[in-house]
Short mmCIF file of C-alpha atoms and ligand atoms in Angstrom, two decimals:
data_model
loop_
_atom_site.label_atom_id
_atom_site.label_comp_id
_atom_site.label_asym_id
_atom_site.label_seq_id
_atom_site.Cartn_x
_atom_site.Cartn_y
_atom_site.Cartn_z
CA UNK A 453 5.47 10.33 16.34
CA UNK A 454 1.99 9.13 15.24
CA UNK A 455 0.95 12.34 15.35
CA UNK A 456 3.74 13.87 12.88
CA UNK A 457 3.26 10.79 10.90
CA UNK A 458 -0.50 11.63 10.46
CA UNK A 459 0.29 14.43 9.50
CA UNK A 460 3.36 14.02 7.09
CA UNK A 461 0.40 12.00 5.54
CA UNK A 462 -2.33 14.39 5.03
CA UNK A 463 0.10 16.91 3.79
CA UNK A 464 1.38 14.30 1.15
CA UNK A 465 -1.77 13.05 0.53
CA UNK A 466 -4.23 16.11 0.26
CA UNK A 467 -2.06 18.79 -0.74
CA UNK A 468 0.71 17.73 -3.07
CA UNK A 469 -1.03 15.68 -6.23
CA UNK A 470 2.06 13.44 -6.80
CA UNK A 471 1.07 10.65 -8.89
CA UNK A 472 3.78 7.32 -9.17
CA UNK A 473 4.11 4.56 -11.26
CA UNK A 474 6.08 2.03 -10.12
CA UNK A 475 7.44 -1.51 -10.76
CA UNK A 476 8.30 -3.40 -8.17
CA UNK A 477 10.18 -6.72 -8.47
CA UNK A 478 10.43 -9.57 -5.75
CA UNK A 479 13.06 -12.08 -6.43
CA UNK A 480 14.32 -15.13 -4.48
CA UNK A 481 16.36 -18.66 -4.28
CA UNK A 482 15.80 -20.87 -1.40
CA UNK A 483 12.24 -19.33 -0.11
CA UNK A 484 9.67 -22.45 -1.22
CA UNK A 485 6.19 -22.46 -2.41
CA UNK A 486 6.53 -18.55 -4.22
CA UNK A 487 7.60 -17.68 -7.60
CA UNK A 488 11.32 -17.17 -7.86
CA UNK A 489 10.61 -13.95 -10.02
CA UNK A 490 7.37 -11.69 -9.42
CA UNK A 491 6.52 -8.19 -10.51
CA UNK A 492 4.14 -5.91 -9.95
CA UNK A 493 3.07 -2.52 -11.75
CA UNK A 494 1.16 -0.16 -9.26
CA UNK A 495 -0.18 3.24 -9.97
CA UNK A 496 -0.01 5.70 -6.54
CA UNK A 497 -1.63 2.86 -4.48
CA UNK A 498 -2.90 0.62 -7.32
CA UNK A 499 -1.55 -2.85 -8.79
CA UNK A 500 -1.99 -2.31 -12.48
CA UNK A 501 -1.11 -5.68 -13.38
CA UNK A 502 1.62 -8.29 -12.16
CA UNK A 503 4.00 -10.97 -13.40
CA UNK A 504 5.55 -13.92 -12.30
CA UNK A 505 8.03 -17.14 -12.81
CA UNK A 506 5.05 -19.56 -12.67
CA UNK A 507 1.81 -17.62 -14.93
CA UNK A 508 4.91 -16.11 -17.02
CA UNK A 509 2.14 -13.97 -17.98
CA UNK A 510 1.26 -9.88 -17.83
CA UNK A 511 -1.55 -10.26 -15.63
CA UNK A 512 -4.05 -7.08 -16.09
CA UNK A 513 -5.46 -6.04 -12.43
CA UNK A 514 -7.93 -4.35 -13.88
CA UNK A 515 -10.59 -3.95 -16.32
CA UNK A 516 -9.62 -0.94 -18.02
CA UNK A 517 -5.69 -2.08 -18.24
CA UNK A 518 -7.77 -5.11 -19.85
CA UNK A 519 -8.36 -2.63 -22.11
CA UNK A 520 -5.37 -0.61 -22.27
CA UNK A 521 -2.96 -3.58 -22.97
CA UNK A 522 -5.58 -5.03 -25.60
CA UNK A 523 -5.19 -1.30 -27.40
CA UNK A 524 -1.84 -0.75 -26.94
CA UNK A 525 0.02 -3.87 -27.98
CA UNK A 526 3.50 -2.37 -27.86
CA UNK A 527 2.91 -1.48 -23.94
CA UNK A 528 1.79 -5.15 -23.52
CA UNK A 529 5.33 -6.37 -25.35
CA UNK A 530 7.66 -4.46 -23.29
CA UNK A 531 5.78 -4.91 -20.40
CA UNK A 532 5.89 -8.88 -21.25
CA UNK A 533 9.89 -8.52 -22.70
CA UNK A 534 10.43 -6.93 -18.73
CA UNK A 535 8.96 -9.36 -16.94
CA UNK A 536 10.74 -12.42 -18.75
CA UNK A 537 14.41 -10.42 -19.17
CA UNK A 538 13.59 -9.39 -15.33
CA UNK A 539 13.61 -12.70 -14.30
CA UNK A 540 16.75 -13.80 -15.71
CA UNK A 541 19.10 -10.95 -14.59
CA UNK A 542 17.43 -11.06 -11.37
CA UNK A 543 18.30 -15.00 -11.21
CA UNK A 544 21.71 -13.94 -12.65
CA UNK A 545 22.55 -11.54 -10.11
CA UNK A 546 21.18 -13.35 -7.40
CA UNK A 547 23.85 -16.08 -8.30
CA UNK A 548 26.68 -13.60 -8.35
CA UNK A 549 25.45 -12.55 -5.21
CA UNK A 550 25.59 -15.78 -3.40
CA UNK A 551 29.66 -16.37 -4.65
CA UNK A 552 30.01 -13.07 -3.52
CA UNK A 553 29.12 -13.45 0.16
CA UNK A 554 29.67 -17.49 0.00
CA UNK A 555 26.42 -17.85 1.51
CA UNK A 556 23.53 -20.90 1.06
CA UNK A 557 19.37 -20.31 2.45
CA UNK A 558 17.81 -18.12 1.35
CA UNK A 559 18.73 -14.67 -0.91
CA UNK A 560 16.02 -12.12 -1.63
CA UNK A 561 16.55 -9.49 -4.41
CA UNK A 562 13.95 -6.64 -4.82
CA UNK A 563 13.75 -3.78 -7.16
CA UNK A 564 11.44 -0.58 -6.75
CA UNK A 565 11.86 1.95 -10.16
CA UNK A 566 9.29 3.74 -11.88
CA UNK A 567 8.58 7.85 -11.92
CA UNK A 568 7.25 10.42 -9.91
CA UNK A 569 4.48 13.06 -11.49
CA UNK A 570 3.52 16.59 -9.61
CA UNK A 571 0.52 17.32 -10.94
CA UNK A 572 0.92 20.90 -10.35
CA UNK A 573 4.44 21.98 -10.87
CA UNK A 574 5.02 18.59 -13.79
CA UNK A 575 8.00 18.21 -12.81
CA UNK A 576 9.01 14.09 -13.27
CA UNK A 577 11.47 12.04 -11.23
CA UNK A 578 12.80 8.75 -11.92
CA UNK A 579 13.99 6.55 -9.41
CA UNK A 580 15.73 3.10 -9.86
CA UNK A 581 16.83 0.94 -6.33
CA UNK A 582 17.32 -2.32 -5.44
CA UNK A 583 17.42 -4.02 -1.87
CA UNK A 584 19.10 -7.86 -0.98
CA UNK A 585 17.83 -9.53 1.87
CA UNK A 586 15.54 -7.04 3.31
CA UNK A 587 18.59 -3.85 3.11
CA UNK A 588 18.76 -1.26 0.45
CA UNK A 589 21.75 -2.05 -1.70
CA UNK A 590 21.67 0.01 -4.42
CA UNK A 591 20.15 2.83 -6.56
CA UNK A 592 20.53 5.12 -9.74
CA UNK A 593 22.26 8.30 -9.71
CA UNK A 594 20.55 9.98 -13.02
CA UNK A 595 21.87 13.20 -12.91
CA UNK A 596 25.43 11.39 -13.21
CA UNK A 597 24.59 8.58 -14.66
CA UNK A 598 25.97 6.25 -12.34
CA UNK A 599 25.35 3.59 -9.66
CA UNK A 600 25.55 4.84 -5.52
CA UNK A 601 26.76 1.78 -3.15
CA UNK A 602 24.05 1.93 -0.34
CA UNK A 603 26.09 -0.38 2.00
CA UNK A 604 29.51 -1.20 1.52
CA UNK A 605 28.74 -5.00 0.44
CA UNK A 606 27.44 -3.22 -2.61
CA UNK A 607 30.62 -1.70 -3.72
CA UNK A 608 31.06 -4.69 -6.25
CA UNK A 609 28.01 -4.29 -7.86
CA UNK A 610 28.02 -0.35 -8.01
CA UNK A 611 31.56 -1.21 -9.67
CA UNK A 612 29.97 -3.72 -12.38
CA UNK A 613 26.78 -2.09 -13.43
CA UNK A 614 28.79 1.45 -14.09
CA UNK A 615 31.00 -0.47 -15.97
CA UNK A 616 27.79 -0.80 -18.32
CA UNK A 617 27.36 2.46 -19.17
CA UNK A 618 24.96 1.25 -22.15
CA UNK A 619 22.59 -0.07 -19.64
CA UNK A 620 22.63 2.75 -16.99
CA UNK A 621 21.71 4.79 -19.95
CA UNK A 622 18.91 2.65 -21.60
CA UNK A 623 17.83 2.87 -17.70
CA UNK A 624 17.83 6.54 -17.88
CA UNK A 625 15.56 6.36 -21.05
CA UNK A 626 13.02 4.24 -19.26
CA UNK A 627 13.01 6.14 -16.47
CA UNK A 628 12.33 10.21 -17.13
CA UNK A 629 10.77 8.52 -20.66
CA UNK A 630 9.14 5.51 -20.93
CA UNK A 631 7.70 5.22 -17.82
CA UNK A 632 5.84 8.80 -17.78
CA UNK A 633 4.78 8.24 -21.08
CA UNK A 634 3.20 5.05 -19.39
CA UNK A 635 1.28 6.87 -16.33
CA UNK A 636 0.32 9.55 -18.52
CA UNK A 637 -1.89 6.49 -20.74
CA UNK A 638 -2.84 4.71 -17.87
CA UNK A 639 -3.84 8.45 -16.04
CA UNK A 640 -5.90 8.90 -19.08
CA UNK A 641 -7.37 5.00 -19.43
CA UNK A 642 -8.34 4.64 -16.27
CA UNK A 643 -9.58 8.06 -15.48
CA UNK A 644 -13.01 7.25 -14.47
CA UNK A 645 -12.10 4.63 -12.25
CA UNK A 646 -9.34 6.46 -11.02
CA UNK A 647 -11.34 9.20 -10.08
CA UNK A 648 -14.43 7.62 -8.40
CA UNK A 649 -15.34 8.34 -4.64
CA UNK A 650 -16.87 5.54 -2.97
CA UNK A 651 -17.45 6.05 0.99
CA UNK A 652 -16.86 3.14 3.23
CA UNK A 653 -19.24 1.83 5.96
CA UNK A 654 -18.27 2.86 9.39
CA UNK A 655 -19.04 0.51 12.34
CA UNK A 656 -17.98 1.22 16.24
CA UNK A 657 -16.38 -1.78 17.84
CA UNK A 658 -15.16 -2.53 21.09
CA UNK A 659 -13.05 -5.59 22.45
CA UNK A 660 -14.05 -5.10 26.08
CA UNK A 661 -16.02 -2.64 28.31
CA UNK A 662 -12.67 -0.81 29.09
CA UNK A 663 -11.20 -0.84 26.05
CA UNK A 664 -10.92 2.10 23.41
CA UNK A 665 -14.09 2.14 20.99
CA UNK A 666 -12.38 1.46 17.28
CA UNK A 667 -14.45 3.83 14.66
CA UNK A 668 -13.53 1.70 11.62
CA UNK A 669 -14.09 1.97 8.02
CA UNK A 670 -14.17 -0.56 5.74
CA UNK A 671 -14.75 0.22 1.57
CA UNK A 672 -13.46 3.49 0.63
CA UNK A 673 -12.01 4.55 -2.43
CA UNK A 674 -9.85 6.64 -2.90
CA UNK A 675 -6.86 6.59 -0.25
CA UNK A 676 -7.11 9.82 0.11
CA UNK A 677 -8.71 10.24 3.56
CA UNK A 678 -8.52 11.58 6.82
CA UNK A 679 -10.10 10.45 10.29
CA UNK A 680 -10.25 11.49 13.32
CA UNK A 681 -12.61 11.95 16.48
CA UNK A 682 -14.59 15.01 17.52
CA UNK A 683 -15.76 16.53 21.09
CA UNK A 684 -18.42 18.93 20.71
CA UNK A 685 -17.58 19.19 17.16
CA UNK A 686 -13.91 19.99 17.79
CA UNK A 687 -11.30 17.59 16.91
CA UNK A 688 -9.86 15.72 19.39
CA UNK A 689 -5.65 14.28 19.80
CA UNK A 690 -6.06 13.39 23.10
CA UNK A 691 -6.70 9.63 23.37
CA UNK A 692 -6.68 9.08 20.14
CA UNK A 693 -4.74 6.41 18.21
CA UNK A 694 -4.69 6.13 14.37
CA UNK A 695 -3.88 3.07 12.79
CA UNK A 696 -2.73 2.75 9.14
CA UNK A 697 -4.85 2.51 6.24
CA UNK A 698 -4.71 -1.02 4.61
CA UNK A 699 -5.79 -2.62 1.31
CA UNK A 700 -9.15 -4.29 1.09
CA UNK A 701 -8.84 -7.34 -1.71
CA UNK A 702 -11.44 -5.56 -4.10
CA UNK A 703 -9.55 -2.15 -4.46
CA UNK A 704 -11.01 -0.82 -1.67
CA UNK A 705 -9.35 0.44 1.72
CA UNK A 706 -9.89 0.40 5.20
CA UNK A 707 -8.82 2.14 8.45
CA UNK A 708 -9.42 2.71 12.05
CA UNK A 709 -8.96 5.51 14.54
CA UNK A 710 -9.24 4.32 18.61
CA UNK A 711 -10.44 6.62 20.80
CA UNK A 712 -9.61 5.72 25.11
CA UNK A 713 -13.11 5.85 26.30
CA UNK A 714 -11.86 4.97 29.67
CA UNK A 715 -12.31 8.13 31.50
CA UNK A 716 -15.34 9.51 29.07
CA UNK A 717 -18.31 9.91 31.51
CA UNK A 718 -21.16 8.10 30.58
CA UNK A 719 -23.23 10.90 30.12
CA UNK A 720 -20.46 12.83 28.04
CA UNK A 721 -20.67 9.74 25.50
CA UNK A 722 -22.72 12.02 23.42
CA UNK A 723 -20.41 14.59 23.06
CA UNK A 724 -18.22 12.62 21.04
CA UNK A 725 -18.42 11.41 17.17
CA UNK A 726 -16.24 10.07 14.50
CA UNK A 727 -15.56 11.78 10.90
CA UNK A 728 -14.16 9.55 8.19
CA UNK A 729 -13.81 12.26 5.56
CA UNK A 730 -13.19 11.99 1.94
CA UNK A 731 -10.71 14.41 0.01
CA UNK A 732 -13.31 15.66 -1.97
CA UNK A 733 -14.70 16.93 1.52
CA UNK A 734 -17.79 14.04 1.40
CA UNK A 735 -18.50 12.54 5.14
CA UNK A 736 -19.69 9.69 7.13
CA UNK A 737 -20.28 10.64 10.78
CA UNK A 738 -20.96 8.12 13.89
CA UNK A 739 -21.81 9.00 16.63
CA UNK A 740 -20.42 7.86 19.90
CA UNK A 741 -23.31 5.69 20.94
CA UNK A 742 -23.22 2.31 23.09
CA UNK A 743 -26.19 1.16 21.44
CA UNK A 744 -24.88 0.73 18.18
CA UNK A 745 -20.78 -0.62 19.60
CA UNK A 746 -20.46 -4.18 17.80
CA UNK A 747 -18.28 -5.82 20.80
CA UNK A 748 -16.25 -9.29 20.27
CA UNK A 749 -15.64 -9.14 23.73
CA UNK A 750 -17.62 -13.13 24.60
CA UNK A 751 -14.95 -13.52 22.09
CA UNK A 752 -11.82 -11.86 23.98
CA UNK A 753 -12.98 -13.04 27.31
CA UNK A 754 -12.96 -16.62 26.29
CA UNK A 755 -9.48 -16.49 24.78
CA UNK A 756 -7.84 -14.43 27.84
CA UNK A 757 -9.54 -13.48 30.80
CA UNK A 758 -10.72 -15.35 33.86
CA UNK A 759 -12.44 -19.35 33.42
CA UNK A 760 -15.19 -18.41 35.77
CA UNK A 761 -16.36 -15.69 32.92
CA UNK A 762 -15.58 -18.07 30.47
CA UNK A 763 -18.45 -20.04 31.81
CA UNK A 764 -20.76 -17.42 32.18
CA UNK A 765 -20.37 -16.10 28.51
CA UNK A 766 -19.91 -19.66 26.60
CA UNK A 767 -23.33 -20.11 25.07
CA UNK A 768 -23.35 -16.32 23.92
CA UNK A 769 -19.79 -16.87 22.52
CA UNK A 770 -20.21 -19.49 20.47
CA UNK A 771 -23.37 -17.12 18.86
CA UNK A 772 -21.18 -14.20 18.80
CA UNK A 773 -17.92 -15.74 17.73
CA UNK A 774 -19.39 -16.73 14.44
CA UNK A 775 -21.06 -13.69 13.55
CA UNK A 776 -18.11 -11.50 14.45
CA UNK A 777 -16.14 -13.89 12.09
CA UNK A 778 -18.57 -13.91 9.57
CA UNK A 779 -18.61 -9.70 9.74
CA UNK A 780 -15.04 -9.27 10.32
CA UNK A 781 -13.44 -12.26 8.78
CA UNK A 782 -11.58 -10.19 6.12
CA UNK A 783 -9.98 -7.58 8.16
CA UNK A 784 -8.09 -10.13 10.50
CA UNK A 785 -7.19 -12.43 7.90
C1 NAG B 773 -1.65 -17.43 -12.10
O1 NAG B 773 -2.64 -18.08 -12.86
C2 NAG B 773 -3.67 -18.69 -12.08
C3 NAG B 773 -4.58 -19.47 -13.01
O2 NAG B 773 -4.72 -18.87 -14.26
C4 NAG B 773 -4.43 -17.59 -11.33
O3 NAG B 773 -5.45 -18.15 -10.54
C5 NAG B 773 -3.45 -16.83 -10.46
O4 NAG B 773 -4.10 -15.74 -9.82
C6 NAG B 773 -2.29 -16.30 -11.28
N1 NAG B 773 -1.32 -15.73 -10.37
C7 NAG B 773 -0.92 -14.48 -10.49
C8 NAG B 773 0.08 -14.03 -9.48
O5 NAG B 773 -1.33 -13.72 -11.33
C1 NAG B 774 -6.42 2.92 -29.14
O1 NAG B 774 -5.19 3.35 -29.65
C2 NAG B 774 -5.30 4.23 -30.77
C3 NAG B 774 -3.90 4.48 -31.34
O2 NAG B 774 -2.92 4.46 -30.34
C4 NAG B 774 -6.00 5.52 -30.33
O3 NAG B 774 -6.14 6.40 -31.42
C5 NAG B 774 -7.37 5.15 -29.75
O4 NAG B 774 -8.00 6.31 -29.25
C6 NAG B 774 -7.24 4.11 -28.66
N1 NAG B 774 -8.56 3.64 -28.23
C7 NAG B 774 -9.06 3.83 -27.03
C8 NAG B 774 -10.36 3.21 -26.74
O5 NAG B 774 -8.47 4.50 -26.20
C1 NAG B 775 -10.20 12.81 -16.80
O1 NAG B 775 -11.51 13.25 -17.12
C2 NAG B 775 -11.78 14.58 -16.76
C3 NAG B 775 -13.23 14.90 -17.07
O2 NAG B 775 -13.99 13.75 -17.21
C4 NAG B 775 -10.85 15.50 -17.54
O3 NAG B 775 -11.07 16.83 -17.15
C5 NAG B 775 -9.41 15.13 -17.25
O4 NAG B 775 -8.52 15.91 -18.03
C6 NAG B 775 -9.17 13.67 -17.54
N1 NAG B 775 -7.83 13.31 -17.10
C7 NAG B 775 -6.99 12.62 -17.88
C8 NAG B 775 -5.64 12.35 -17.29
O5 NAG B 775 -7.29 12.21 -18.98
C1 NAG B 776 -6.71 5.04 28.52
O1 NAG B 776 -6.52 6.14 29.39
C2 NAG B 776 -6.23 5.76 30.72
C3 NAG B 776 -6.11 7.02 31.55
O2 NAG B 776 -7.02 7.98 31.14
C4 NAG B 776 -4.96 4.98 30.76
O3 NAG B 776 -4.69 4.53 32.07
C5 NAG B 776 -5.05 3.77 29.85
O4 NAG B 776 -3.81 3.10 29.79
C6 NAG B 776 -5.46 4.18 28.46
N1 NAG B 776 -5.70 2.99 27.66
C7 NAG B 776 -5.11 2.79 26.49
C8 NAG B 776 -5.46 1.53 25.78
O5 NAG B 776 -4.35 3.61 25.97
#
């Protein structure tokens, strides 16, 4: 499975140049301590900007949307007009909701819509659904114009919003319209940022003696990445585990790929290196080297293994446990 995913991803990733622009809305009743309404405008793997019940505010994410929304003054009204209607009809049909299924607690209403580019063949999609309580509910049909019931709860509320043909239209307007015309200025905007490389640093770590030795990169932009292990310069599946690629809070990313060092002969160590490779085919390679492993394992030891080693290790972890904290602090958080 990982291994189809990986690769579902690097097809997706590297080969098709589908660019989205999406607007995704979190709304609740009975969840305290977060904004019953928030929004947030991402571009492929970007937050443009975000909105919510409490700032009631469009929120630029960015320096160059700074820019964009202090230009373009009609984006920055709709975008505003959204974010303030949004949270009304989403407290709206929350409330219908709750009659409908006579239910108190807590009621979560999310919305994903926005379009899909292809850079190469230009074709555009538009895409409108909404989810309650963590379940799809329901989405747009464009081509017909109407409203598909994703679970049968929904039937009601497929039933009322095609009743509103006016508004499943004015959808269909924002959709294959207004929001293209909106990637297609923020594309342009924020090309330079949007097209700079910036490689991560790589670092080997290790939990414990035995376990697998983590090649992890922290820092790169874009998400656009791949990898993976090597043996004698080939690469290797083979005790290999890749783990997703996560956001970093300063628009950066990070990832790690395990490799199961277990039965790796010390001398064969050498044999072995890591490739974090950037799609425009720029690399960072690490060799396989104990020397240069950053372990937390005084660390691991003193949280689960035996007291005796406990002991033995204390003064060291108390040394180490800070400075892994201090080096690592962000990627556990
Ligand atoms: C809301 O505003 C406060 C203060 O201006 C800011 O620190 C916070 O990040 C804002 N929240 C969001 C979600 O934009
Ligand atoms: C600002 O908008 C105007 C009109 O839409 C456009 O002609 C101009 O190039 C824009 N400025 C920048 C810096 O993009
Ligand atoms: C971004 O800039 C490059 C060159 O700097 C240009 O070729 C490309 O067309 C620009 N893309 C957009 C979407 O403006
Ligand atoms: C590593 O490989 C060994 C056998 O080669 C296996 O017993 C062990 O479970 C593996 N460890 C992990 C963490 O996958």
């Amino acid at each position: 499975v990982l291994c189809v995913h990986v690769l579902f991803f690097c097809i997706l990733h590297l080969f098709v140049l589908k660019h989205s622009l999406q607007y995704l809305v979190t709304a609740s009743s009975g969840v305290p301590n977060i904004p019953e309404y928030m929004g947030a405008m991402m571009l492929d793997d970007i937050q443009l900007g975000s909105c919510d019940s409490i700032n009631k505010t469009v929120e630029p994410k960015q320096d160059w949307v700074k820019k964009m929304l202090e230009n373009e003054t009609e984006l920055l009204e709709i975008l505003t007009q959204e974010c303030f209607q949004g949270w009304k009809n989403f407290g709206k049909c929350i409330s219908s909701l709750k009659e409908q299924f006579q239910s108190e607690g807590v009621h979560i209403l999310q919305k994903r819509e926005g379009c899909e580019w292809d850079e190469k063949t230009g074709e555009v999609t538009g895409f409108s659904q909404y989810g309650y309580n963590g379940e799809d509910f329901v989405e747009i049909d464009l081509n017909r114009l109407t409203w598909i019931a994703l679970k049968p709860e929904a039937a009601i509320t497929k039933q009322r919003w095609d009743a509103d043909s006016g508004r499943t239209k004015n959808k269909k307007n924002f959709l294959t319209n207004i929001y293209p015309e909106w990637m297609k200025k923020s594309l342009s905007y924020g090309n330079s940022s949007l097209q700079r490389t910036v490689l991560p640093s790589v670092s080997l770590l290790q939990k414990t003696p035995s376990s697998p030795v983590s090649c992890y990169a922290t820092g790169f932009y874009p998400k656009r990445v791949m990898m993976f292990w090597r043996k004698d310069g080939e690469e290797i599946h083979e005790g290999v585990d890749h783990r997703e690629i996560l956001p970093n809070d300063d628009e950066t990313f990070q990832m790690n790929v395990d490799l199961n060092v277990s039965s790796v002969k010390p001398e064969d160590w050498r044999r072995y290196d890591c490739v974090f490779q950037l799609s425009n085919s720029e690399q960072v390679i690490t060799k396989l080297d104990k020397t240069v492993i950053r372990t937390n394992c005084a660390k691991t030891i003193l949280c689960n293994d035996g007291v005796v080693a406990a002991v033995v290790v204390l003064s060291v972890a108390a040394v180490g446990f800070v400075v892994y904290k201090k080096k690592k602090g962000k990627r556990f958080k």
